[in-house]
Short mmCIF file of C-alpha atoms in Angstrom, two decimals:
data_model
loop_
_atom_site.label_atom_id
_atom_site.label_comp_id
_atom_site.label_asym_id
_atom_site.label_seq_id
_atom_site.Cartn_x
_atom_site.Cartn_y
_atom_site.Cartn_z
CA ARG H 1 0.00 0.00 0.00
CA GLY H 2 3.01 2.26 -0.35
CA HIS H 3 3.83 2.55 3.36
CA PRO H 4 7.49 3.34 4.02
CA ARG H 5 9.94 0.70 5.00
CA ARG H 6 11.54 1.20 8.40
CA PRO H 7 14.63 3.40 7.85
CA PRO H 8 17.97 2.36 9.34
CA ARG H 9 17.98 2.89 13.10
CA GLN H 10 20.28 5.65 14.26
CA ARG H 11 22.94 4.60 16.76
CA GLN H 12 22.72 6.12 20.22
CA GLY H 13 25.00 9.08 20.54
CA ASP H 14 25.14 9.80 16.80
CA ARG H 15 26.03 13.50 16.42
CA ARG H 16 24.79 14.32 12.95
CA SER H 17 24.30 17.94 12.03
CA PHE H 18 20.87 19.56 12.31
CA ALA H 19 20.57 19.66 8.53
CA ALA H 20 21.55 16.02 8.11
CA SER H 21 19.17 14.90 10.86
CA LEU H 22 16.29 16.91 9.44
CA GLY H 23 17.06 15.56 6.00
CA GLY H 24 17.04 12.01 7.32
CA ALA H 25 13.72 12.57 9.02
CA MET H 26 12.20 13.95 5.85
CA TRP H 27 13.58 11.01 3.85
CA SER H 28 11.93 8.61 6.29
CA VAL H 29 8.47 10.12 5.81
CA THR H 30 8.23 11.20 2.19
CA LYS H 31 7.30 7.66 1.15
CA ALA H 32 4.31 7.84 3.51
CA ARG H 33 2.76 10.32 1.10
CA LYS H 34 2.66 7.87 -1.79
CA GLY H 35 0.21 5.16 -2.60
CA ALA H 36 -2.18 5.49 0.33
CA ASP H 37 -5.73 4.92 -0.79
CA ALA H 38 -7.83 5.18 2.38
CA LYS H 39 -10.48 7.88 2.53
CA HIS H 40 -9.14 9.33 5.81
CA HIS H 41 -5.68 9.79 7.29
CA VAL H 42 -4.72 10.28 10.96
CA ALA H 43 -1.25 10.95 12.38
CA VAL H 44 -0.58 9.47 15.83
CA LEU H 45 2.30 11.31 17.51
CA VAL H 46 4.36 10.28 20.52
CA LEU H 47 7.64 12.01 21.37
CA GLY H 48 9.10 8.79 22.71
CA ASP H 49 9.91 5.20 21.76
CA MET H 50 6.95 3.94 19.73
CA GLY H 51 7.61 0.38 20.85
CA ARG H 52 7.32 1.40 24.50
CA SER H 53 4.08 3.34 24.00
CA PRO H 54 1.40 0.63 24.19
CA ARG H 55 -1.66 2.88 24.46
CA MET H 56 -0.67 4.81 21.32
CA GLN H 57 -0.05 1.51 19.52
CA TYR H 58 -3.56 0.43 20.47
CA HIS H 59 -4.93 3.73 19.13
CA CYS H 60 -3.15 3.05 15.81
CA ALA H 61 -4.60 -0.44 15.55
CA SER H 62 -8.12 0.74 16.39
CA LEU H 63 -8.00 3.62 13.92
CA SER H 64 -6.85 1.24 11.19
CA LYS H 65 -9.83 -1.04 11.93
CA MET H 66 -12.27 1.75 11.06
CA GLY H 67 -11.93 0.43 7.50
CA ASP H 68 -11.44 3.73 5.71
CA THR H 69 -8.50 5.22 7.64
CA ASP H 70 -4.73 5.12 7.16
CA VAL H 71 -2.48 5.89 10.11
CA SER H 72 0.99 7.43 10.26
CA PHE H 73 2.59 6.51 13.60
CA VAL H 74 5.20 9.21 14.29
CA GLY H 75 7.78 8.84 17.05
CA PHE H 76 11.23 7.56 17.97
CA GLY H 77 12.57 4.18 16.92
CA GLY H 78 13.76 1.64 19.44
CA GLU H 79 11.82 -1.40 20.56
CA PRO H 80 9.59 -3.12 17.99
CA CYS H 81 5.87 -2.49 18.22
CA SER H 82 3.24 -5.17 18.62
CA ARG H 83 2.41 -7.35 15.63
CA GLU H 84 -0.90 -5.48 15.24
CA VAL H 85 1.16 -2.42 14.29
CA GLU H 86 4.25 -3.91 12.64
CA GLU H 87 2.26 -6.09 10.23
CA ASN H 88 -0.62 -3.67 9.67
CA ARG H 89 -0.79 -2.49 6.06
CA ARG H 90 -2.76 0.60 7.11
CA VAL H 91 -0.18 1.77 9.68
CA ALA H 92 3.04 3.45 8.52
CA LYS H 93 5.73 3.94 11.15
CA VAL H 94 7.59 7.25 10.78
CA GLU H 95 10.79 7.42 12.82
CA LEU H 96 12.11 10.75 14.03
CA ALA H 97 15.83 11.50 14.25
CA GLN H 98 17.49 11.70 17.70
CA PRO H 99 20.79 13.59 17.39
CA PHE H 100 20.89 14.30 21.17
CA ALA H 101 20.24 10.72 22.32
CA GLY H 102 23.69 10.19 23.84
CA CYS H 103 24.29 13.58 25.48
CA SER H 104 25.46 13.62 29.09
CA ARG H 105 22.84 14.59 31.70
CA ARG H 106 25.50 16.67 33.47
CA PHE H 107 25.28 19.24 30.68
CA TRP H 108 21.49 19.07 30.37
CA LEU H 109 21.00 22.84 30.72
CA LEU H 110 23.35 23.43 27.79
CA TRP H 111 21.93 21.00 25.24
CA ALA H 112 18.28 20.78 26.31
CA PRO H 113 17.26 24.08 24.59
CA LEU H 114 18.95 22.93 21.37
CA LYS H 115 17.16 19.60 21.62
CA VAL H 116 13.78 21.30 22.01
CA LEU H 117 14.50 23.58 19.05
CA PHE H 118 15.51 20.63 16.86
CA GLN H 119 12.46 18.62 17.85
CA ALA H 120 10.17 21.54 17.14
CA LEU H 121 11.60 22.08 13.64
CA GLN H 122 11.56 18.38 12.85
CA LEU H 123 7.96 17.89 14.00
CA LEU H 124 6.76 20.95 12.12
CA LEU H 125 8.34 19.75 8.87
CA VAL H 126 7.09 16.18 9.27
CA LEU H 127 3.49 17.16 10.07
CA THR H 128 3.18 19.86 7.40
CA LEU H 129 5.34 18.58 4.53
CA GLY H 130 6.37 15.02 5.23
CA LEU H 131 2.97 13.33 5.35
CA ARG H 132 0.09 13.34 2.92
CA ARG H 133 -2.69 15.54 4.21
CA VAL H 134 -4.01 14.46 7.60
CA GLU H 135 -7.49 15.16 8.94
CA ALA H 136 -6.52 14.69 12.57
CA VAL H 137 -3.38 14.50 14.68
CA LEU H 138 -3.61 12.46 17.89
CA VAL H 139 -0.94 13.56 20.38
CA GLN H 140 0.16 11.85 23.57
CA ASN H 141 0.65 14.15 26.55
CA PRO H 142 3.11 14.10 28.28
CA PRO H 143 5.63 15.00 27.03
CA SER H 144 4.21 18.48 26.50
CA ILE H 145 7.25 20.47 25.29
CA PRO H 146 7.45 21.15 22.38
CA VAL H 147 4.77 18.74 21.14
CA LEU H 148 1.57 20.57 22.07
CA ALA H 149 2.65 23.91 20.58
CA VAL H 150 4.12 22.44 17.39
CA ALA H 151 1.19 20.08 16.81
CA ARG H 152 -1.25 22.98 17.23
CA LEU H 153 0.64 25.17 14.74
CA ALA H 154 0.98 22.30 12.26
CA THR H 155 -2.71 21.33 12.42
CA TRP H 156 -3.74 24.94 11.91
CA ALA H 157 -1.43 25.10 8.87
CA VAL H 158 -2.88 21.98 7.20
CA GLY H 159 -6.48 22.38 8.37
CA ALA H 160 -6.53 19.32 10.64
CA ARG H 161 -8.03 18.72 14.10
CA LEU H 162 -5.78 18.32 17.14
CA VAL H 163 -6.82 15.53 19.51
CA ILE H 164 -4.88 15.36 22.79
CA ASP H 165 -4.71 12.10 24.72
CA TRP H 166 -3.98 13.03 28.35
CA HIS H 167 -1.99 10.24 30.03
CA ASN H 168 -0.64 12.45 32.82
CA PHE H 169 0.75 15.99 33.14
CA GLY H 170 4.20 17.03 32.03
CA TYR H 171 4.60 19.64 34.75
CA THR H 172 3.93 17.11 37.54
CA ILE H 173 6.62 14.80 36.17
CA LEU H 174 9.06 17.72 36.13
CA SER H 175 8.08 18.66 39.68
CA HIS H 176 8.99 15.18 40.85
CA THR H 177 12.59 15.92 39.79
CA LEU H 178 12.91 19.70 40.14
CA GLY H 179 10.43 20.45 42.94
CA THR H 180 7.12 22.28 42.75
CA ALA H 181 8.74 25.68 43.41
CA SER H 182 11.02 25.46 40.36
CA PRO H 183 10.47 28.25 37.78
CA ILE H 184 10.78 25.62 35.04
CA VAL H 185 7.87 23.69 36.56
CA ARG H 186 5.75 26.85 36.86
CA VAL H 187 6.40 27.83 33.24
CA SER H 188 5.69 24.26 32.12
CA ARG H 189 2.31 24.31 33.88
CA VAL H 190 1.30 27.59 32.22
CA TYR H 191 2.46 26.29 28.82
CA GLU H 192 0.62 22.96 29.21
CA ARG H 193 -2.61 24.66 30.24
CA LEU H 194 -2.42 27.25 27.45
CA PHE H 195 -1.77 24.85 24.56
CA GLY H 196 -3.86 22.07 26.08
CA ARG H 197 -6.91 24.30 25.95
CA LEU H 198 -6.27 24.90 22.23
CA GLY H 199 -6.94 21.26 21.39
CA ASP H 200 -10.05 20.50 19.32
CA ALA H 201 -10.89 17.30 21.21
CA HIS H 202 -9.53 15.52 24.24
CA LEU H 203 -9.21 11.98 25.55
CA CYS H 204 -8.00 10.99 29.01
CA VAL H 205 -7.30 7.85 31.00
CA THR H 206 -9.44 8.27 34.15
CA ALA H 207 -12.65 9.89 35.33
CA ALA H 208 -10.60 11.67 38.01
CA MET H 209 -8.44 13.27 35.31
CA ARG H 210 -11.53 14.26 33.30
CA ASP H 211 -12.99 16.00 36.37
CA TRP H 212 -9.67 17.75 37.15
CA LEU H 213 -9.28 19.00 33.58
CA ARG H 214 -12.82 20.37 33.57
CA GLU H 215 -12.60 22.08 36.97
CA ASN H 216 -9.09 23.51 36.70
CA TRP H 217 -8.38 24.08 33.01
CA GLN H 218 -11.93 24.15 31.56
CA ILE H 219 -11.13 21.25 29.21
CA ASP H 220 -13.84 18.71 28.37
CA ALA H 221 -12.29 15.30 27.83
CA THR H 222 -13.73 11.89 26.97
CA VAL H 223 -12.59 9.07 29.25
CA VAL H 224 -11.04 6.14 27.41
CA HIS H 225 -10.00 3.76 30.14
CA ASP H 226 -7.03 1.58 29.34
CA LYS H 227 -8.08 -1.95 28.49
CA ALA H 228 -5.90 -4.80 27.34
CA PRO H 229 -6.24 -5.93 23.71
CA LYS H 230 -7.29 -9.48 22.91
CA PHE H 231 -3.73 -10.86 22.70
CA PHE H 232 -3.47 -10.51 26.50
CA ARG H 233 -5.01 -13.70 27.90
CA PRO H 234 -4.15 -16.56 30.26
CA THR H 235 -1.32 -18.44 28.57
CA PRO H 236 -2.32 -22.01 27.64
CA PRO H 237 -0.11 -24.88 28.96
CA ALA H 238 1.48 -25.62 25.56
CA GLU H 239 2.58 -21.99 25.13
CA ARG H 240 3.84 -21.87 28.73
CA HIS H 241 5.88 -24.99 28.09
CA ALA H 242 7.46 -23.55 24.94
CA LEU H 243 8.10 -20.13 26.52
CA PHE H 244 9.74 -21.44 29.68
CA GLY H 245 11.75 -23.89 27.60
CA ARG H 246 13.23 -20.92 25.72
CA LEU H 247 13.79 -18.98 28.94
CA HIS H 248 15.15 -21.88 30.99
CA ALA H 249 18.78 -20.76 31.01
CA ALA H 250 17.89 -17.17 31.88
CA LEU H 251 15.57 -18.22 34.70
CA ALA H 252 17.28 -21.17 36.35
CA HIS H 253 20.99 -21.37 35.54
CA VAL H 254 22.14 -18.36 37.57
CA PRO H 255 23.49 -18.19 41.15
CA GLU H 256 20.51 -16.17 42.41
CA SER H 257 18.22 -19.07 41.42
CA ALA H 258 20.15 -21.83 43.22
CA GLY H 259 17.45 -22.20 45.85
CA LEU H 260 14.74 -22.41 43.20
CA ALA H 261 16.72 -25.03 41.29
CA ARG H 262 16.87 -27.19 44.42
CA ALA H 263 13.17 -26.71 45.19
CA VAL H 264 11.99 -27.26 41.60
CA PRO H 265 14.63 -29.35 39.82
CA VAL H 266 14.59 -29.54 36.03
CA THR H 267 16.27 -32.86 35.26
CA ASP H 268 15.37 -32.97 31.56
CA SER H 269 14.94 -29.52 30.00
CA ASP H 270 13.43 -31.04 26.85
CA ARG H 271 10.55 -32.54 28.87
CA GLN H 272 10.40 -30.24 31.88
CA THR H 273 10.33 -26.53 32.59
CA LEU H 274 9.97 -24.75 35.91
CA LEU H 275 6.19 -24.66 35.37
CA THR H 276 5.25 -27.56 33.10
CA VAL H 277 5.99 -31.12 32.14
CA ALA H 278 5.41 -32.70 28.74
CA GLY H 279 2.55 -35.17 28.53
CA GLU H 280 3.15 -38.88 28.03
CA GLY H 281 2.70 -40.35 24.57
CA GLY H 282 2.29 -37.02 22.82
CA ALA H 283 -0.25 -35.65 25.28
CA PRO H 284 -0.20 -31.86 25.75
CA PRO H 285 1.95 -30.36 28.54
CA CYS H 286 0.45 -29.85 31.97
CA ALA H 287 1.36 -27.92 35.12
CA ARG H 288 3.97 -29.41 37.45
CA LYS H 289 2.60 -30.33 40.85
CA ASP H 290 5.72 -28.85 42.50
CA ARG H 291 5.93 -25.73 40.37
CA PRO H 292 6.80 -22.37 41.97
CA ALA H 293 4.27 -19.61 42.39
CA VAL H 294 4.95 -16.97 39.73
CA LEU H 295 4.87 -13.28 40.66
CA PHE H 296 5.20 -10.71 37.87
CA SER H 297 6.07 -7.04 37.87
CA SER H 298 6.98 -4.55 35.17
CA THR H 299 8.84 -1.41 36.17
CA SER H 300 10.50 1.62 34.63
CA TRP H 301 13.29 1.41 37.26
CA THR H 302 12.86 5.07 38.22
CA PRO H 303 12.54 6.77 41.64
CA ASP H 304 8.75 7.15 41.26
CA GLU H 305 8.48 3.32 41.33
CA ASP H 306 10.29 2.26 44.50
CA PHE H 307 11.44 -1.25 43.65
CA GLY H 308 12.97 -1.51 47.11
CA ILE H 309 9.44 -1.99 48.49
CA LEU H 310 9.13 -5.24 46.55
CA LEU H 311 12.60 -6.50 47.50
CA ASP H 312 12.00 -5.74 51.19
CA ALA H 313 8.67 -7.59 51.01
CA LEU H 314 10.26 -10.59 49.27
CA GLU H 315 12.87 -10.89 52.02
CA LEU H 316 10.04 -11.18 54.55
CA VAL H 317 8.26 -13.71 52.32
CA ASN H 318 11.47 -15.73 52.01
CA LYS H 319 11.89 -15.89 55.80
CA ALA H 320 8.34 -17.19 56.21
CA ALA H 321 8.76 -19.72 53.38
CA VAL H 322 12.04 -21.01 54.86
CA ALA H 323 10.41 -21.40 58.27
CA SER H 324 7.34 -23.19 56.81
CA PRO H 325 8.38 -24.89 53.53
CA THR H 326 5.29 -27.12 53.48
CA ARG H 327 2.97 -24.17 54.00
CA TYR H 328 4.31 -21.82 51.32
CA PRO H 329 5.58 -22.65 47.80
CA PRO H 330 8.88 -21.50 46.33
CA PHE H 331 8.46 -18.20 44.44
CA LEU H 332 9.71 -17.17 41.01
CA VAL H 333 9.55 -13.38 40.62
CA ILE H 334 9.85 -12.14 37.03
CA VAL H 335 10.51 -8.43 36.50
CA THR H 336 10.55 -6.77 33.07
CA GLY H 337 11.44 -3.26 31.97
CA LYS H 338 14.36 -0.91 31.40
CA GLY H 339 15.43 2.15 33.34
CA PRO H 340 18.21 4.05 35.12
CA GLN H 341 18.07 2.16 38.44
CA LYS H 342 17.99 -1.35 37.00
CA ALA H 343 21.72 -2.08 37.50
CA GLU H 344 21.58 -0.82 41.09
CA TYR H 345 18.76 -3.19 42.05
CA GLU H 346 20.23 -6.11 40.10
CA ALA H 347 23.40 -5.70 42.19
CA ARG H 348 21.30 -5.87 45.37
CA ILE H 349 19.54 -9.02 44.12
CA ARG H 350 22.90 -10.71 43.46
CA ALA H 351 24.28 -9.61 46.84
CA GLU H 352 21.30 -10.90 48.83
CA PRO H 353 20.26 -14.28 47.33
CA MET H 354 17.21 -15.95 48.88
CA SER H 355 16.70 -19.70 49.18
CA ARG H 356 12.93 -19.83 48.55
CA VAL H 357 12.52 -16.75 46.32
CA ALA H 358 14.26 -16.21 42.97
CA VAL H 359 14.09 -12.75 41.36
CA ARG H 360 14.89 -12.61 37.66
CA THR H 361 14.97 -9.48 35.48
CA LEU H 362 14.16 -9.99 31.80
CA TRP H 363 13.68 -7.97 28.64
CA LEU H 364 11.35 -9.84 26.31
CA GLU H 365 10.39 -9.73 22.67
CA ALA H 366 7.09 -7.94 22.04
CA ASP H 367 5.26 -11.22 21.31
CA ASP H 368 6.57 -12.90 24.49
CA TYR H 369 5.55 -10.12 26.86
CA PRO H 370 1.81 -10.97 26.93
CA ARG H 371 2.71 -14.66 27.21
CA ILE H 372 4.85 -14.15 30.31
CA VAL H 373 2.16 -11.96 31.89
CA GLY H 374 -0.38 -14.73 31.25
CA CYS H 375 1.84 -17.24 33.11
CA ALA H 376 1.76 -15.28 36.37
CA ASP H 377 -0.29 -16.17 39.43
CA LEU H 378 -0.08 -12.66 40.88
CA GLY H 379 1.03 -9.27 39.58
CA ILE H 380 2.78 -6.57 41.60
CA SER H 381 2.39 -2.86 40.76
CA LEU H 382 4.67 -0.25 42.34
CA HIS H 383 3.39 2.64 40.21
CA VAL H 384 2.66 5.87 42.08
CA SER H 385 1.20 8.61 39.88
CA THR H 386 2.99 11.97 39.93
CA SER H 387 -0.38 13.67 39.42
CA GLY H 388 -2.52 11.17 41.32
CA LEU H 389 -4.80 11.08 38.25
CA ASP H 390 -3.41 8.37 35.95
CA LEU H 391 -3.39 4.59 36.24
CA PRO H 392 -0.66 1.96 35.69
CA MET H 393 -0.81 0.37 32.24
CA LYS H 394 0.94 -2.73 33.57
CA VAL H 395 -2.10 -3.53 35.75
CA VAL H 396 -4.31 -3.30 32.66
CA ASP H 397 -2.06 -5.86 30.95
CA MET H 398 -2.25 -8.16 33.98
CA PHE H 399 -6.02 -7.96 34.14
CA GLY H 400 -6.20 -8.70 30.42
CA ALA H 401 -4.21 -11.88 31.09
CA GLY H 402 -6.50 -12.87 33.97
CA VAL H 403 -3.94 -12.03 36.67
CA PRO H 404 -4.95 -10.25 39.92
CA VAL H 405 -2.59 -7.69 41.45
CA CYS H 406 -1.23 -6.31 44.65
CA ALA H 407 -0.84 -2.58 43.96
CA VAL H 408 0.55 0.31 46.00
CA GLY H 409 -2.30 2.68 46.74
CA PHE H 410 -2.85 6.23 45.48
CA PRO H 411 -5.99 8.40 45.09
CA CYS H 412 -7.65 7.19 41.87
CA LEU H 413 -6.43 3.58 41.88
CA GLY H 414 -9.95 2.45 42.77
CA GLU H 415 -11.03 3.14 39.17
CA LEU H 416 -8.95 0.12 38.18
CA VAL H 417 -8.17 -2.09 41.18
CA GLN H 418 -11.14 -3.08 43.33
CA HIS H 419 -9.69 -4.12 46.68
CA GLY H 420 -10.85 -7.62 47.58
CA ASN H 421 -12.42 -8.19 44.16
CA THR H 422 -9.68 -7.88 41.51
CA GLY H 423 -6.68 -7.32 43.74
CA LEU H 424 -5.32 -5.99 47.01
CA VAL H 425 -3.97 -2.51 47.79
CA PHE H 426 -0.94 -2.05 50.03
CA ALA H 427 0.93 0.87 51.58
CA ASP H 428 4.36 -0.54 52.46
CA SER H 429 6.59 -3.60 52.19
CA LYS H 430 5.25 -5.26 55.36
CA GLU H 431 1.67 -5.07 54.11
CA LEU H 432 2.70 -6.40 50.68
CA ALA H 433 4.55 -9.33 52.28
CA SER H 434 1.51 -10.09 54.43
CA GLN H 435 -0.75 -10.09 51.36
CA ILE H 436 1.54 -12.41 49.37
CA LEU H 437 1.76 -14.86 52.27
CA ARG H 438 -2.00 -14.78 52.76
CA LEU H 439 -2.68 -15.42 49.07
CA PHE H 440 -0.26 -18.35 48.83
CA ASP H 441 -0.83 -19.94 52.23
CA GLY H 442 -1.32 -23.66 51.49
CA TRP H 443 -0.96 -23.14 47.74
CA PRO H 444 -1.78 -25.05 45.58
CA ARG H 445 -5.02 -26.19 47.17
CA THR H 446 -5.10 -29.58 45.48
CA ALA H 447 -2.51 -31.87 44.00
CA GLU H 448 -4.29 -32.17 40.66
CA HIS H 449 -5.16 -28.59 39.90
CA ASP H 450 -3.53 -25.23 39.64
CA SER H 451 -5.11 -22.44 41.70
CA LYS H 452 -6.20 -20.45 38.65
CA PRO H 453 -9.90 -20.28 37.73
CA ARG H 454 -9.06 -21.69 34.31
CA GLU H 455 -7.94 -24.91 36.02
CA LEU H 456 -10.24 -25.04 39.05
CA LYS H 457 -11.79 -28.41 39.75
CA GLY H 458 -15.42 -28.52 38.72
CA LEU H 459 -15.21 -26.21 35.69
CA SER H 460 -16.28 -27.71 32.39
CA PRO H 461 -14.16 -27.26 29.23
CA SER H 462 -16.79 -24.85 27.87
CA ASP H 463 -16.63 -22.74 31.05
CA THR H 464 -12.84 -22.66 30.84
CA ALA H 465 -12.92 -21.63 27.16
CA CYS H 466 -15.49 -18.94 27.91
CA LEU H 467 -13.38 -17.46 30.74
CA HIS H 468 -10.32 -17.52 28.48
CA GLY H 469 -12.18 -15.59 25.81
CA ALA H 470 -11.30 -18.44 23.45
CA SER H 471 -14.92 -19.14 22.55
CA LEU H 472 -17.69 -16.90 21.24
CA CYS H 473 -19.93 -16.96 24.29
CA SER H 474 -22.67 -14.49 25.10
CA PRO H 475 -22.44 -12.07 28.04
CA GLU H 476 -24.98 -14.22 29.87
CA GLU H 477 -22.90 -17.37 29.31
CA ARG H 478 -19.74 -15.56 30.44
CA GLU H 479 -21.48 -14.34 33.59
CA ALA H 480 -22.71 -17.85 34.36
CA ALA H 481 -19.22 -19.30 33.82
CA THR H 482 -17.74 -16.66 36.10
CA ALA H 483 -20.31 -17.46 38.79
CA ARG H 484 -19.36 -21.15 38.64
CA ALA H 485 -15.66 -20.16 38.86
CA SER H 486 -16.42 -18.08 41.95
CA GLU H 487 -18.25 -21.02 43.51
CA ALA H 488 -15.31 -23.32 42.76
CA ALA H 489 -12.94 -20.76 44.31
CA LYS H 490 -14.70 -20.53 47.68
CA GLY H 491 -12.20 -20.44 50.52
CA ASN H 492 -9.33 -19.60 48.16
CA LEU H 493 -8.71 -15.84 48.18
CA LEU H 494 -6.30 -15.92 45.24
CA ALA H 495 -8.75 -17.82 43.05
CA MET H 496 -11.58 -15.50 44.12
CA LEU H 497 -9.54 -12.50 42.99
CA GLN H 498 -8.77 -14.25 39.70
CA ALA H 499 -12.48 -14.88 39.18
CA GLY H 500 -13.10 -11.15 39.79
CA VAL H 501 -10.50 -10.26 37.18
CA MET H 502 -12.16 -12.60 34.69
CA ARG H 503 -15.41 -10.68 35.13
CA GLN H 504 -13.65 -7.33 34.57
CA ARG H 505 -11.80 -8.43 31.43
CA ALA H 506 -15.08 -9.10 29.59
CA VAL H 507 -14.76 -5.59 28.06
CA ASP H 508 -11.56 -5.39 26.00
CA TRP H 509 -9.77 -2.45 24.37
CA ASP H 510 -11.61 -2.71 21.03
CA ALA H 511 -15.08 -2.55 22.57
CA ASN H 512 -14.06 0.24 24.90
CA TRP H 513 -12.40 2.28 22.12
CA ASN H 514 -15.30 1.86 19.71
CA ALA H 515 -17.73 3.15 22.32
CA ALA H 516 -15.69 6.10 23.62
CA ALA H 517 -12.97 7.20 21.16
CA LYS H 518 -14.31 6.26 17.72
CA PRO H 519 -17.10 8.90 17.79
CA VAL H 520 -14.50 11.59 18.58
CA PHE H 521 -12.68 10.87 15.32
CA ARG H 522 -15.80 10.27 13.23
CA ARG H 523 -17.17 13.69 14.16
CA GLY H 524 -14.05 15.31 12.76
CA PHE H 525 -13.81 13.43 9.47
CA ALA H 526 -15.01 15.06 6.30
CA CYS H 527 -17.87 13.12 4.70
#
């Protein structure tokens, strides 16, 4: 369909001249103007790594499913996007140049103004000259500078609507680093309010944010709650077996996992993984009776997500599990993500090995991320909003995969995590440790069955398929299956939470987007 091929990725620290970088950016987008045949065209803009911007990827996929709309996804290269974007003939990825990617943070005040100037010029050229005419530009906020101002100027120039998707506030993120009294923070707040109010339409992630925007900045926004797409689901045994077979060396053959290797030996890696064992005579794989409980967390490794809370809690869990090995299972804790504090915490993990808890940090391919989430028994969220008005995307992923969470509390978390129904809310490491021990006390409940609702004794294959979302069942059938799962889970808090998550995941991203966001774009399209 004439969408551009992905241009060569620029190496970090590449110091090309402004002219060369701008020229490269224009080269990467000029092909997006050719050959597109859809009636409408929307640019989706994120001033960040496109592959690490899941909500904007979901917007791209949903826009492309409207049937008459092409999408240009504009942002930085880096991690690959989901298959729904990478293999979508209606979505063209447009990579922006990053000539300041390797600059030292010590000289931030010197190069930051030049970076903003370059980004502003590049965005203006891409949006006005580099793409075929767009009818709408969807912008992620934050970051706010210089995106909101440039996108507004560009959309005025080409006669397009500006739609702002409010994920959080740029000035609150700056205040977390610079302090609320900083002049930079004050100017950023004025800038964000001024150009935010110039948007033609607005989306936001929570009802609390919608109310704040209306009361404080007189902006009317439509709430589009984050929901996981359909590829987040409980991972079937065969996929778990294949995934953990590929990850075996990374998970088990390291000094920090010595205790786990003793508790859950893998004597034949072709037949066994930490979680599964191959069936006899060609039968499908099944869960090991002695498998560890799997905890999952995804973190940005930044100060606003205090990973030390989880490590402190795990040390308390390990002490209890060592004291009562027949009462509590061994634990495998899988942590994904990249960030500035990752090396610091990995050093602590190596320095303080635990005999009944193994913590492993991984970076996964895009297709394997939903699979590993779907293998977890419990998710852990350490996200604390800088504004108190946004919600952690990682919890949305976990719920999509049927995984309940323990989440650190903050004001609007109740819009996502219902304490005692889909998860538990904690305040500190002691409370988190207490919740983990309570959930896994006596786990698994039976020798034959895993604790998850999808494997609870008494559920029929049709009920299991309905809860998985693998069959086309009606809402009434899904509700009935969930009720039977809740009945089967009586007395098992973890399974009761998992049954609550299964009820919540009945509405996925597509249904949610079609109801809330699609009308916003349809109203702006020319007939």
